[in-house]
Short mmCIF file of C-alpha atoms and ligand atoms in Angstrom, two decimals:
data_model
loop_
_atom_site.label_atom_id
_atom_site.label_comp_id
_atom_site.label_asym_id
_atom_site.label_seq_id
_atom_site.Cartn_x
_atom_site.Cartn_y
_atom_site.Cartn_z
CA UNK R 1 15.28 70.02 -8.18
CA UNK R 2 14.87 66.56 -8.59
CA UNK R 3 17.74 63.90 -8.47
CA UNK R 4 18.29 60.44 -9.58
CA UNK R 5 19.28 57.44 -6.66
CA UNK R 6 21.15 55.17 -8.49
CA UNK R 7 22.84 51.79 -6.47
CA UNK R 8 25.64 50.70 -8.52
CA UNK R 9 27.83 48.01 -10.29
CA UNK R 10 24.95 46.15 -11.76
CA UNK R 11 25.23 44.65 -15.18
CA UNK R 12 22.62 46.38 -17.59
CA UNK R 13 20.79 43.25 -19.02
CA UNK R 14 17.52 43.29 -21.43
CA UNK R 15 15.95 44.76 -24.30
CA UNK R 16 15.31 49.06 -24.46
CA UNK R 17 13.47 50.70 -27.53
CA UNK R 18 15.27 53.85 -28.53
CA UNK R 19 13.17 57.16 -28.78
CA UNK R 20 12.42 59.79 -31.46
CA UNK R 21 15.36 62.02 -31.68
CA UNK R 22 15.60 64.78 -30.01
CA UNK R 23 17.54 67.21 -32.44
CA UNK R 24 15.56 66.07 -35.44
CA UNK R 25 12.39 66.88 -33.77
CA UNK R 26 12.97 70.10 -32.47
CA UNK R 27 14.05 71.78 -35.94
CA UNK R 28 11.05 69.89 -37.44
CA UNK R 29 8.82 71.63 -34.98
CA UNK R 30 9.94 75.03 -35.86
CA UNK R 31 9.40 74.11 -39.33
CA UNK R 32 6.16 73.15 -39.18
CA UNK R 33 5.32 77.27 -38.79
CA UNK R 34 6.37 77.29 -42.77
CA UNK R 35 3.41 75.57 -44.47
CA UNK R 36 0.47 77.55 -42.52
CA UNK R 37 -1.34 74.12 -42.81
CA UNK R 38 -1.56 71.10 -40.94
CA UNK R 39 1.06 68.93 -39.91
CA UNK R 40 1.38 65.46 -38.53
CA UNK R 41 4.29 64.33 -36.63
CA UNK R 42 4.88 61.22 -35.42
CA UNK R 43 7.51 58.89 -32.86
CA UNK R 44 8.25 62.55 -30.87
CA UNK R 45 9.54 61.78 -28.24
CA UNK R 46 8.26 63.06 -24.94
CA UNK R 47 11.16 65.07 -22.92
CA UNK R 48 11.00 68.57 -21.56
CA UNK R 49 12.83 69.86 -24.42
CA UNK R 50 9.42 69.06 -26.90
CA UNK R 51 7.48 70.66 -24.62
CA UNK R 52 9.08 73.86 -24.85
CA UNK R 53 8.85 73.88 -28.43
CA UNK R 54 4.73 73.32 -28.10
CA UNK R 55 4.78 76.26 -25.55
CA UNK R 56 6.01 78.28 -28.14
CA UNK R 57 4.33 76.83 -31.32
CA UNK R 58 1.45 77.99 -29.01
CA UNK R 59 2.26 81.63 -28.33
CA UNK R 60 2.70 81.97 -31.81
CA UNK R 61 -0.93 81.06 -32.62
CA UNK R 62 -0.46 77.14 -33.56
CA UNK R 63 -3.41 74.56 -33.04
CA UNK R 64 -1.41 71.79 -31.21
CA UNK R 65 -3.05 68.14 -30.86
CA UNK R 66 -0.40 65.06 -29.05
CA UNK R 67 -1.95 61.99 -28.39
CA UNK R 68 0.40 58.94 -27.30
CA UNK R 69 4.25 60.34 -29.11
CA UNK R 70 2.26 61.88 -32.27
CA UNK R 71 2.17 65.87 -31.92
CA UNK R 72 -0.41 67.68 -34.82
CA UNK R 73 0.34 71.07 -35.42
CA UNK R 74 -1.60 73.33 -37.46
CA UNK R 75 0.09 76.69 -38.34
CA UNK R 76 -2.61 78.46 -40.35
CA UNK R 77 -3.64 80.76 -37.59
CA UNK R 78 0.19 81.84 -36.63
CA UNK R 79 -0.47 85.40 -35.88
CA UNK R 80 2.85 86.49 -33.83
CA UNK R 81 6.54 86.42 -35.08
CA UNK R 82 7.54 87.39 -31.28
CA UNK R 83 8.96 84.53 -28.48
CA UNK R 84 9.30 85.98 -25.34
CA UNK R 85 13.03 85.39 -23.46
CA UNK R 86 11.74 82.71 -20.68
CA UNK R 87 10.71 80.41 -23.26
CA UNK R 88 13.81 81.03 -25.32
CA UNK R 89 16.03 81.01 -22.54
CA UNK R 90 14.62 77.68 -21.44
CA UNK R 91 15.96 76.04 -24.88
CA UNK R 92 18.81 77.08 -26.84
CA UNK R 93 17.46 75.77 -29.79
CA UNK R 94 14.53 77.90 -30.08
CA UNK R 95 16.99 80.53 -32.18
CA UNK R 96 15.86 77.39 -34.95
CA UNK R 97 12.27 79.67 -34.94
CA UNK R 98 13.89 82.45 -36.21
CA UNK R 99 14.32 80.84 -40.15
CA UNK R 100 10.54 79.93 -40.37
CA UNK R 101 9.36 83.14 -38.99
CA UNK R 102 11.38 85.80 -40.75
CA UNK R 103 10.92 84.04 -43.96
CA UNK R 104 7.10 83.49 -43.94
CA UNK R 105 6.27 86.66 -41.54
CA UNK R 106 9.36 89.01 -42.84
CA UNK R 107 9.78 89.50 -39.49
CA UNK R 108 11.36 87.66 -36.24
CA UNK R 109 11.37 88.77 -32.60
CA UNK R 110 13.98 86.21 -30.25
CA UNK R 111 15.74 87.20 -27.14
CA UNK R 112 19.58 86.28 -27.28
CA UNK R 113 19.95 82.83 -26.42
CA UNK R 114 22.91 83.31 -24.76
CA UNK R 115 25.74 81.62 -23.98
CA UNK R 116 25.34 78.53 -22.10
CA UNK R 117 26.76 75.28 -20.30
CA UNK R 118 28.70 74.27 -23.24
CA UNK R 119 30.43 77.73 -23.72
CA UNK R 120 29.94 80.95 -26.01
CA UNK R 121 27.72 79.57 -28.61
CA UNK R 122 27.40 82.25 -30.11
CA UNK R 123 24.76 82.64 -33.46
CA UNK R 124 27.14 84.89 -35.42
CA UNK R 125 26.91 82.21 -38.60
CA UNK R 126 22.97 82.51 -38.21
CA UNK R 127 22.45 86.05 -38.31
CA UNK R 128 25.51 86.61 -40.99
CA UNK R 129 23.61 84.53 -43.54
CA UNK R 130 20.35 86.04 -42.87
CA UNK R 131 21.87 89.44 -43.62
CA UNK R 132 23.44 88.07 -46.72
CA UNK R 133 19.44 86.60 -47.71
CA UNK R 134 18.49 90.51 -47.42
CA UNK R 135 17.37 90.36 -43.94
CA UNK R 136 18.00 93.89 -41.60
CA UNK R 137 18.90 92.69 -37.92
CA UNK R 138 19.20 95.04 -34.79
CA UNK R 139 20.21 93.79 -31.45
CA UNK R 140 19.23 95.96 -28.68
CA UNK R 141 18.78 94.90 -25.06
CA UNK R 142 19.52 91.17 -25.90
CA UNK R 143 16.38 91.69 -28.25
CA UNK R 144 17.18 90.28 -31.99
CA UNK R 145 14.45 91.59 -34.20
CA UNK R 146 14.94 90.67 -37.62
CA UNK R 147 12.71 91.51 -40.48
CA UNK R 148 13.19 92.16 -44.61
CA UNK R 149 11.10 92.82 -47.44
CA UNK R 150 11.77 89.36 -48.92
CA UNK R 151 14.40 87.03 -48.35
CA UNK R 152 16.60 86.50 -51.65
CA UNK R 153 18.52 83.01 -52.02
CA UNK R 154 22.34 83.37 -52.00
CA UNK R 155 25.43 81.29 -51.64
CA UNK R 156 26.53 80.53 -48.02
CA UNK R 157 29.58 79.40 -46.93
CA UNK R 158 29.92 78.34 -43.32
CA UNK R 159 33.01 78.87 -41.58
CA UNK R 160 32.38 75.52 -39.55
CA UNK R 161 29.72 73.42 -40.38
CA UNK R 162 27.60 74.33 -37.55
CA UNK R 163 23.85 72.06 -36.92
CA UNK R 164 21.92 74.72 -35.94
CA UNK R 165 23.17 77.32 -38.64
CA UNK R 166 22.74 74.62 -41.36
CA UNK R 167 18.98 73.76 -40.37
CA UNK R 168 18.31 77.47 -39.64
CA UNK R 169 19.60 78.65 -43.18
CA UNK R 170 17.66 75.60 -45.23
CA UNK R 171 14.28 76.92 -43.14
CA UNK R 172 14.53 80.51 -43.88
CA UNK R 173 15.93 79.37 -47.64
CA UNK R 174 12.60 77.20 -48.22
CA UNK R 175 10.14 80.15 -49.24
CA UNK R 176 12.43 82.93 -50.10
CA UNK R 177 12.81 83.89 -53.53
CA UNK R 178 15.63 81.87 -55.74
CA UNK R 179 18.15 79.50 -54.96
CA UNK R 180 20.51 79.03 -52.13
CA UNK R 181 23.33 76.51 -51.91
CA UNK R 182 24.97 76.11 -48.26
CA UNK R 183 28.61 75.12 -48.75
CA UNK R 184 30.12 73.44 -45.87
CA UNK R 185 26.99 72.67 -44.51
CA UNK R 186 26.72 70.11 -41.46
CA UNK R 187 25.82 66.45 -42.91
CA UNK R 188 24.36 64.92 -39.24
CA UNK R 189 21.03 62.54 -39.87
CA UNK R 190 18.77 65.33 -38.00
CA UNK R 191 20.07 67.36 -40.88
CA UNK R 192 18.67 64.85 -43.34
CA UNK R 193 15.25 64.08 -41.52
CA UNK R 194 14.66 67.96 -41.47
CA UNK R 195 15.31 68.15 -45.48
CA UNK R 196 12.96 64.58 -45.61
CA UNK R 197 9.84 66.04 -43.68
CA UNK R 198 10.98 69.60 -45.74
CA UNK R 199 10.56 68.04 -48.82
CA UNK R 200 6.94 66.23 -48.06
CA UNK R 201 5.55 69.84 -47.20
CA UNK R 202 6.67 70.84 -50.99
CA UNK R 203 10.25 72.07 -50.09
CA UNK R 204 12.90 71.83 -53.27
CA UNK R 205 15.97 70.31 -51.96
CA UNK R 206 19.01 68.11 -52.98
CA UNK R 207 21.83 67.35 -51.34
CA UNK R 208 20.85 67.13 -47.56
CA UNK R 209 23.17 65.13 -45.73
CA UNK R 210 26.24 66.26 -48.20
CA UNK R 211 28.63 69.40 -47.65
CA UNK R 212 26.99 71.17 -50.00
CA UNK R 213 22.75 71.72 -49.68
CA UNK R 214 20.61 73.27 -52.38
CA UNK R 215 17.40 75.03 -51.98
CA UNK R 216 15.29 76.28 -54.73
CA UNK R 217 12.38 78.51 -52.80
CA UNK R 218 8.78 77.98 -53.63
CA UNK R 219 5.85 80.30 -53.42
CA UNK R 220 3.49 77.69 -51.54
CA UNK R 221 3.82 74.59 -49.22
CA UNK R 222 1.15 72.25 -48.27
CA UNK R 223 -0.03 69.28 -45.17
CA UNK R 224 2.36 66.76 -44.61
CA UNK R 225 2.78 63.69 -41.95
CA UNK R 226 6.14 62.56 -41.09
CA UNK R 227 8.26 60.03 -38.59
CA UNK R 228 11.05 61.39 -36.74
CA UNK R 229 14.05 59.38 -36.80
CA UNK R 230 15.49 57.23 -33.68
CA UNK R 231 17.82 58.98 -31.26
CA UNK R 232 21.42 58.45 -32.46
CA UNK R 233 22.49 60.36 -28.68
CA UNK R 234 20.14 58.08 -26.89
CA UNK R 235 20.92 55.10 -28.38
CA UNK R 236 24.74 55.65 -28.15
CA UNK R 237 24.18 56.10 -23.93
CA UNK R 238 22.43 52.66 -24.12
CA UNK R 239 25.71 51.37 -25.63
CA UNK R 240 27.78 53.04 -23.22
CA UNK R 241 25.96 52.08 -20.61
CA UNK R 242 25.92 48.54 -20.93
CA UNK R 243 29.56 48.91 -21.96
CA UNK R 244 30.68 50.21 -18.65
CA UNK R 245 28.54 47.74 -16.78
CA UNK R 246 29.88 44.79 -18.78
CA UNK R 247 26.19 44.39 -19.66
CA UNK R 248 24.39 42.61 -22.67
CA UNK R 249 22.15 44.60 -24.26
CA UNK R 250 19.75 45.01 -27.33
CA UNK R 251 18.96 48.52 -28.50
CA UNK R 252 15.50 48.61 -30.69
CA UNK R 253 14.36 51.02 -33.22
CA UNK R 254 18.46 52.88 -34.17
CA UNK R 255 19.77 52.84 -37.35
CA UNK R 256 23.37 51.13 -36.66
CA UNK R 257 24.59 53.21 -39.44
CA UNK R 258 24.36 56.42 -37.51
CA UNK R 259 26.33 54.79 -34.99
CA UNK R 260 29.35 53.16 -37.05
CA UNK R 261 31.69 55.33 -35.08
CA UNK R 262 30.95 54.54 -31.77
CA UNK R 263 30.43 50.85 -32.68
CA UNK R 264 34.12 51.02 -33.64
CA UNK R 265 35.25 52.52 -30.42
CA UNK R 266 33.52 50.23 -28.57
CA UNK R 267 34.72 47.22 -30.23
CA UNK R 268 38.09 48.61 -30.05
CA UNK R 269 37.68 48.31 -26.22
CA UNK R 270 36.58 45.14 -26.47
CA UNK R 271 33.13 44.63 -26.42
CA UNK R 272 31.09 42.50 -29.44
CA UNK R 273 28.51 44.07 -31.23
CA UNK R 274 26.08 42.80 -33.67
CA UNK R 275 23.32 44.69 -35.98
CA UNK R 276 20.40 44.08 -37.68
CA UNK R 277 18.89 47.32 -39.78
CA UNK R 278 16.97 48.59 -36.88
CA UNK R 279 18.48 47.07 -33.80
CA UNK R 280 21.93 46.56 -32.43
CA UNK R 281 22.85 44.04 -29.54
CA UNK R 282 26.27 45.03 -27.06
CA UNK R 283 27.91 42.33 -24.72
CA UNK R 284 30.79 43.80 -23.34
CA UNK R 285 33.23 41.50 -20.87
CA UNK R 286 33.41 43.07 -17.12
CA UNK R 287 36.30 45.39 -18.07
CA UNK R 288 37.17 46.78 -20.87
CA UNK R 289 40.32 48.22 -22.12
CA UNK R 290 40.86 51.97 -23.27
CA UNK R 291 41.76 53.41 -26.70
CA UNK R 292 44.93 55.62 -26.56
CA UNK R 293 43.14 58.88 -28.45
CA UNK R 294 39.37 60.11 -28.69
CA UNK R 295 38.23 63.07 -30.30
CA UNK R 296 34.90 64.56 -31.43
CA UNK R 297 34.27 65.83 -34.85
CA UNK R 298 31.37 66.96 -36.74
CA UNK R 299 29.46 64.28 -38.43
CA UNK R 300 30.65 61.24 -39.34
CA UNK R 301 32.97 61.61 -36.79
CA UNK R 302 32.35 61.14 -32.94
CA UNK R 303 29.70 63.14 -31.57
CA UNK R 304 30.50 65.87 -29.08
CA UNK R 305 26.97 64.35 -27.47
CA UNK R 306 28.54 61.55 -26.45
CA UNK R 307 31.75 62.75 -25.56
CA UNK R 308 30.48 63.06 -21.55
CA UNK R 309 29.66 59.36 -21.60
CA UNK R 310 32.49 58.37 -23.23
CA UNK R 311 34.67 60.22 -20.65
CA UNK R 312 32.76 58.21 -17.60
CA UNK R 313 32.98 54.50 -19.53
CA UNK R 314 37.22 55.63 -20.10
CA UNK R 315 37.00 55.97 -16.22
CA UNK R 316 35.83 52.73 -14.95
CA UNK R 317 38.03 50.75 -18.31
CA UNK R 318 41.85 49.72 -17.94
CA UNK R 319 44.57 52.18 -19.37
CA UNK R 320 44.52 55.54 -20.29
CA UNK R 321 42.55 57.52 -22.72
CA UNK R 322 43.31 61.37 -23.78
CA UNK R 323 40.43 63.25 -25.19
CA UNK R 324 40.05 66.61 -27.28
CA UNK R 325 36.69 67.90 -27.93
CA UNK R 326 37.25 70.43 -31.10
CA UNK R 327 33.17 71.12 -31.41
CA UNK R 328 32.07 73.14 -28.38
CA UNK R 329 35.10 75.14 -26.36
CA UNK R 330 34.22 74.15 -23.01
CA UNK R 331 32.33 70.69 -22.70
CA UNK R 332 33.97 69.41 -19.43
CA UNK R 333 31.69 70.48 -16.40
CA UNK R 334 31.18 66.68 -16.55
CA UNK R 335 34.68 66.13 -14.99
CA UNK R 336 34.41 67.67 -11.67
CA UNK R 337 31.60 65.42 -10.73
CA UNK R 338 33.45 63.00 -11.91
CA UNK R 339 36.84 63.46 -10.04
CA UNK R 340 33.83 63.42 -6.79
CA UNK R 341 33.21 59.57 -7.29
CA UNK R 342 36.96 58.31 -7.28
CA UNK R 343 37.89 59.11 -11.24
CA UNK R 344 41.23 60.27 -12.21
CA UNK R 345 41.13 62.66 -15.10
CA UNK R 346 43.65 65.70 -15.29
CA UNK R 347 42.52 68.29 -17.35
CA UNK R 348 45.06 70.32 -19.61
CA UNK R 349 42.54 72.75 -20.80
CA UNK R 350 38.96 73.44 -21.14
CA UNK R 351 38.94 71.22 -24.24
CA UNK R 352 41.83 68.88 -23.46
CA UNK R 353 42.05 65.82 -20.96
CA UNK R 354 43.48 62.40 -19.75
CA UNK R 355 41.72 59.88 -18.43
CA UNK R 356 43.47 57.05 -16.45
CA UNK R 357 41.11 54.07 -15.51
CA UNK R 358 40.49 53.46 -11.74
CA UNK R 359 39.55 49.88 -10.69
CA UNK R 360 36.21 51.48 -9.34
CA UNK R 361 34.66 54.24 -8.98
CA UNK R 362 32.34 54.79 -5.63
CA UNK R 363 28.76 56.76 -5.13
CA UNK R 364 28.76 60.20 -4.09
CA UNK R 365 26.41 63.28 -3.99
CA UNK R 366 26.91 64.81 -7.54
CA UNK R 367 25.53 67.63 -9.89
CA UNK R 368 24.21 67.46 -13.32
CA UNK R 369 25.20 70.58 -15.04
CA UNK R 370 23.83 70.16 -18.43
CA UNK R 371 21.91 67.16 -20.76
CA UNK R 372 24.98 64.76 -21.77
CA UNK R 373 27.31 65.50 -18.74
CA UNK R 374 23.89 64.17 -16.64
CA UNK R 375 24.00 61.43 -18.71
CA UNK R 376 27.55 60.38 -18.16
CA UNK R 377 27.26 61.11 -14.17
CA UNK R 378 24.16 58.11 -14.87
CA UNK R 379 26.76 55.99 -16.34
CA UNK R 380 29.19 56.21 -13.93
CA UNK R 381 26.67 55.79 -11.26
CA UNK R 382 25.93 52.61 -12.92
CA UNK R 383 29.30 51.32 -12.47
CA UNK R 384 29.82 52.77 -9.14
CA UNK R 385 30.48 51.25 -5.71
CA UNK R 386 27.61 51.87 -3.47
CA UNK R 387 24.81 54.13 -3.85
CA UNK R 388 24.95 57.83 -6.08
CA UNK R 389 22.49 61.26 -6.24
CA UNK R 390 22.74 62.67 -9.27
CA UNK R 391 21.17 66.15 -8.68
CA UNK R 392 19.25 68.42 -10.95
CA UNK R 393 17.31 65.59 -13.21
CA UNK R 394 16.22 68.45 -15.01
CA UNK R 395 19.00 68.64 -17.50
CA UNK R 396 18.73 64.63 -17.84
CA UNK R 397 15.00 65.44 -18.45
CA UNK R 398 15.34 68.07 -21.87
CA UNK R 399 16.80 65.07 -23.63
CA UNK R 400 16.05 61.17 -22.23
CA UNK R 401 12.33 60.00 -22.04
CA UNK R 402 11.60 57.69 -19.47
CA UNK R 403 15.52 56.77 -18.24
CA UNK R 404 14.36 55.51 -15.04
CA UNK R 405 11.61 52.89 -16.74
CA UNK R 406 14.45 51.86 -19.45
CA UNK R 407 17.03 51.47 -17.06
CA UNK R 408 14.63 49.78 -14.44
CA UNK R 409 13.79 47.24 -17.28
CA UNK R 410 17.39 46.75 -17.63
CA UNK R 411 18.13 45.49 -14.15
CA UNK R 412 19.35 48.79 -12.43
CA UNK R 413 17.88 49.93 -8.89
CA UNK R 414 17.31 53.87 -9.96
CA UNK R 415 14.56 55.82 -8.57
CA UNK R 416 13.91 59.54 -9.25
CA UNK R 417 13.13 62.04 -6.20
CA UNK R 418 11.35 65.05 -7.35
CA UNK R 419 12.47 68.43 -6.02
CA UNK R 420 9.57 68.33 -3.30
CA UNK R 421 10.72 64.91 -1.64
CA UNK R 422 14.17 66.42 -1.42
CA UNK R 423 15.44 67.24 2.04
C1 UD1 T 501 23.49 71.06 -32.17
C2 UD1 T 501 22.75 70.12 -31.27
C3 UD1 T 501 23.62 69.76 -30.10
C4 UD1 T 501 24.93 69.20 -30.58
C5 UD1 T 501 25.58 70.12 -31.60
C6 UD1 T 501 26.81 69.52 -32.25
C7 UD1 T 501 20.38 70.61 -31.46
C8 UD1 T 501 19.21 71.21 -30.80
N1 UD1 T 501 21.54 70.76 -30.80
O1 UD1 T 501 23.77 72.24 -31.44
O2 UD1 T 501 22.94 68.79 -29.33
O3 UD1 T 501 25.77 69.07 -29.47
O4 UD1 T 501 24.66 70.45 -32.63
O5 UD1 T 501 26.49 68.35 -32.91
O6 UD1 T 501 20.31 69.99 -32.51
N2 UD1 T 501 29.06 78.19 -33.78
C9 UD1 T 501 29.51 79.46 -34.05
N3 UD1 T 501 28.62 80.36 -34.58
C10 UD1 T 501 27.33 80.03 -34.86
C11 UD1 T 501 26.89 78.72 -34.59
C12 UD1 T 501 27.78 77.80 -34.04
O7 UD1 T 501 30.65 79.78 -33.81
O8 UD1 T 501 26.60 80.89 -35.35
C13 UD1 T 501 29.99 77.22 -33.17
C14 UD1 T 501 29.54 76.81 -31.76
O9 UD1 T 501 29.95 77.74 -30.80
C15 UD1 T 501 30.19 75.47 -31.60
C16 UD1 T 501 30.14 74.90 -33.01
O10 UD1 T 501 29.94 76.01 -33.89
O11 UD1 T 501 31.52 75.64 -31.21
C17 UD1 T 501 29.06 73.86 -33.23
O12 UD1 T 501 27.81 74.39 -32.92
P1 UD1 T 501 26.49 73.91 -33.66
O13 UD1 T 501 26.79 72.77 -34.59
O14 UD1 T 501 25.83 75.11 -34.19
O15 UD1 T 501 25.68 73.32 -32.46
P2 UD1 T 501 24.18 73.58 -32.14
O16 UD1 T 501 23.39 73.69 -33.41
O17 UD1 T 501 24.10 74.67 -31.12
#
């Protein structure tokens, strides 16, 4: 396992260019099975995460060209509608192959995904609507196999507006036969990039980006190119980052828009923040003060990504802050880590917690656990005392391309140790 050596309380200072994001570019991926033509994808970005997807664009019987962050698949030769459990097990998000396949191959063999770091997760909302499309679904051995005759369009309502049900249900609903309209759909922007590439291949869609989606299926799709947003996540760590280090920073290629929520937080707290339409630029003074109440919320609300981060830039600010994460039922491994460098956070439950501002925090030995709660253990690292090891870079990996260049270029003294240099 590799781990990141971060020496601390060094104010982030420069210019970083924001990525392609990660969960537009994943769905997009598993889309690309639909047209059984070629596609051309460009600004992917280039984490472990994308990689996965290739490996099993591949075992399906895809063509795959990357050169530099532009990935060309071509899907005519897809001969398999089976991905075997290590690859699905390696990504959560692969359960987004299941639309594609069942609806262009009438038939789709996943492992479970399983539950995972953030909690259950289960795919009950997935598989419900499938059934209601005309799919048959058996689940034996944590093998879903799901196959139908055709898939008919329907009218979905989503208990919660779920990301990954939402993109799943428009990619299945994009060749079966009538119409289907998703009512309380998710609205995030990966959401609306996935409906934007959809409709270049010769999807019929309106509303993406609204509660309510609406997709008439077609008999044929054809070749398409397309630009994957910026990283809304990715760009909101910059902003943290610099935030907690009472940096000065300007974040490159992010739509500001996408990040209205977290601009207001931040400013709340004290730190100024200007925007142009593609960049945004963060000074924050060398301490910043805490907001009473945060809570994440589906989109346009604040995002359960960045809850982690948040939680380590409350740590190092004055006051206290109480937070409530309604989107995933246990998002907190973060804490414990945490608590290891000096922060004092009392937890009242798995999705409830208080965090009173130290005036520093110190290094330590800690443990990524999963993507964003790496992230945050980065941040507070950052702001830390002395010198911290953030273990197992390989959840930090799935979802931030080059973090030790960016931050390097911003000032900070971070190395990464792979797994064999490790004593
Ligand atoms: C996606 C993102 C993830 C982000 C999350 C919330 C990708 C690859 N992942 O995850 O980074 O944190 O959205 O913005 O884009 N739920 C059910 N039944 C279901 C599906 C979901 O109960 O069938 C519940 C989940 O347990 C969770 C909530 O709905 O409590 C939200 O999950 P969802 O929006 O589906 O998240 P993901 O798509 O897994």
């Amino acid at each position: 396992m590799g781990e990141y050596i971060i020496t601390g309380n060094k104010k982030l200072k420069g210019t970083v260019t924001v990525n392609g994001s990660k969960n537009a570019v994943l769905p997009i991926l598993a889309a690309t099975v639909l047209n059984g033509s070629v596609n051309i994808l460009e600004n992917c970005p280039e984490i472990s995460d994308t990689k996965t997807s290739i490996d099993i664009l591949k075992h399906i019987g895809c063509d795959i060209e990357t050169e530099n962050k532009t990935i060309i698949v071509n899907s005519s030769n897809v001969k398999c509608a089976e991905i075997p459990s290590e690859l699905v097990k390696k990504m959560r998000s692969s359960i987004i192959f299941m639309g594609p396949l069942l609806t262009r191959f009438k038939k789709a063999v996943l492992s479970h995904p399983g539950g995972c770091e953030l909690g259950k997760r289960p795919i009950d909302l997935h598989l419900s609507a499938f059934r209601k499309m005309g799919a048959e679904i058996t689940e034996e051995n944590d093998i879903i196999t799901c196959t139908c005759d055709k898939l008919s369009g329907c009218d979905i309502t989503l208990d919660f507006p779920s990301v990954g049900a939402t993109q799943n249900i428009i990619l299945a609903a994009v060749l079966a036969e009538g119409t289907t309209v998703i009512s309380n759909c998710a609205k995030e922007p990966e959401i609306t990039d996935l409906c934007r590439y959809l409709t270049k291949i010769g999807a019929k869609i309106e509303g993406g980006g609204t509660s309510e989606i609406k997709i008439s299926g077609v008999e044929k799709l054809k070749p398409a190119r397309h630009t994957i947003l910026p990283d809304r996540i990715e760009a909101g760590t910059y902003m943290i980052m610099a935030a907690a280090t009472g940096g000065k920073v300007l974040i490159k290629n992010v739509f500001p828009h996408h990040l209205s929520v977290l601009s207001d937080i931040l400013s709340k707290m004290g730190c100024k923040i200007k925007t142009t339409p593609s960049t945004i630029l963060i000074k924050a003074p060398s301490k910043l003060n805490n907001i009473p109440f945060i809570q994440t919320l589906p989109y346009p609300g604040v995002p359960t990504d960045l809850q982690p981060q948040l939680t380590a830039l409350s740590a190092v600010s004055k006051g206290m802050c109480s937070f409530e994460e309604t989107i995933f039922e246990s998002r907190t491994a973060h804490i414990n880590e945490l608590l290891k460098m000096g922060a004092d956070i009392s937890l009242k439950n798995e999705c409830e917690f208080t965090v009173k501002g130290v005036p520093c925090l110190y290094g330590a030995e800690v443990s990524a656990k999963d993507l964003r709660g790496g992230a945050a253990l980065i941040t507070a690292a950052l702001r830390a005392e002395g010198v911290t090891h953030v273990k197992n870079s390989c959840h930090i990996e799935r979802g931030y391309e080059n973090i030790v260049e960016n931050l390097s270029g911003l000032g900070v003294n971070i190395t990464l140790k792979n797994s064999s240099d490790v004593v």
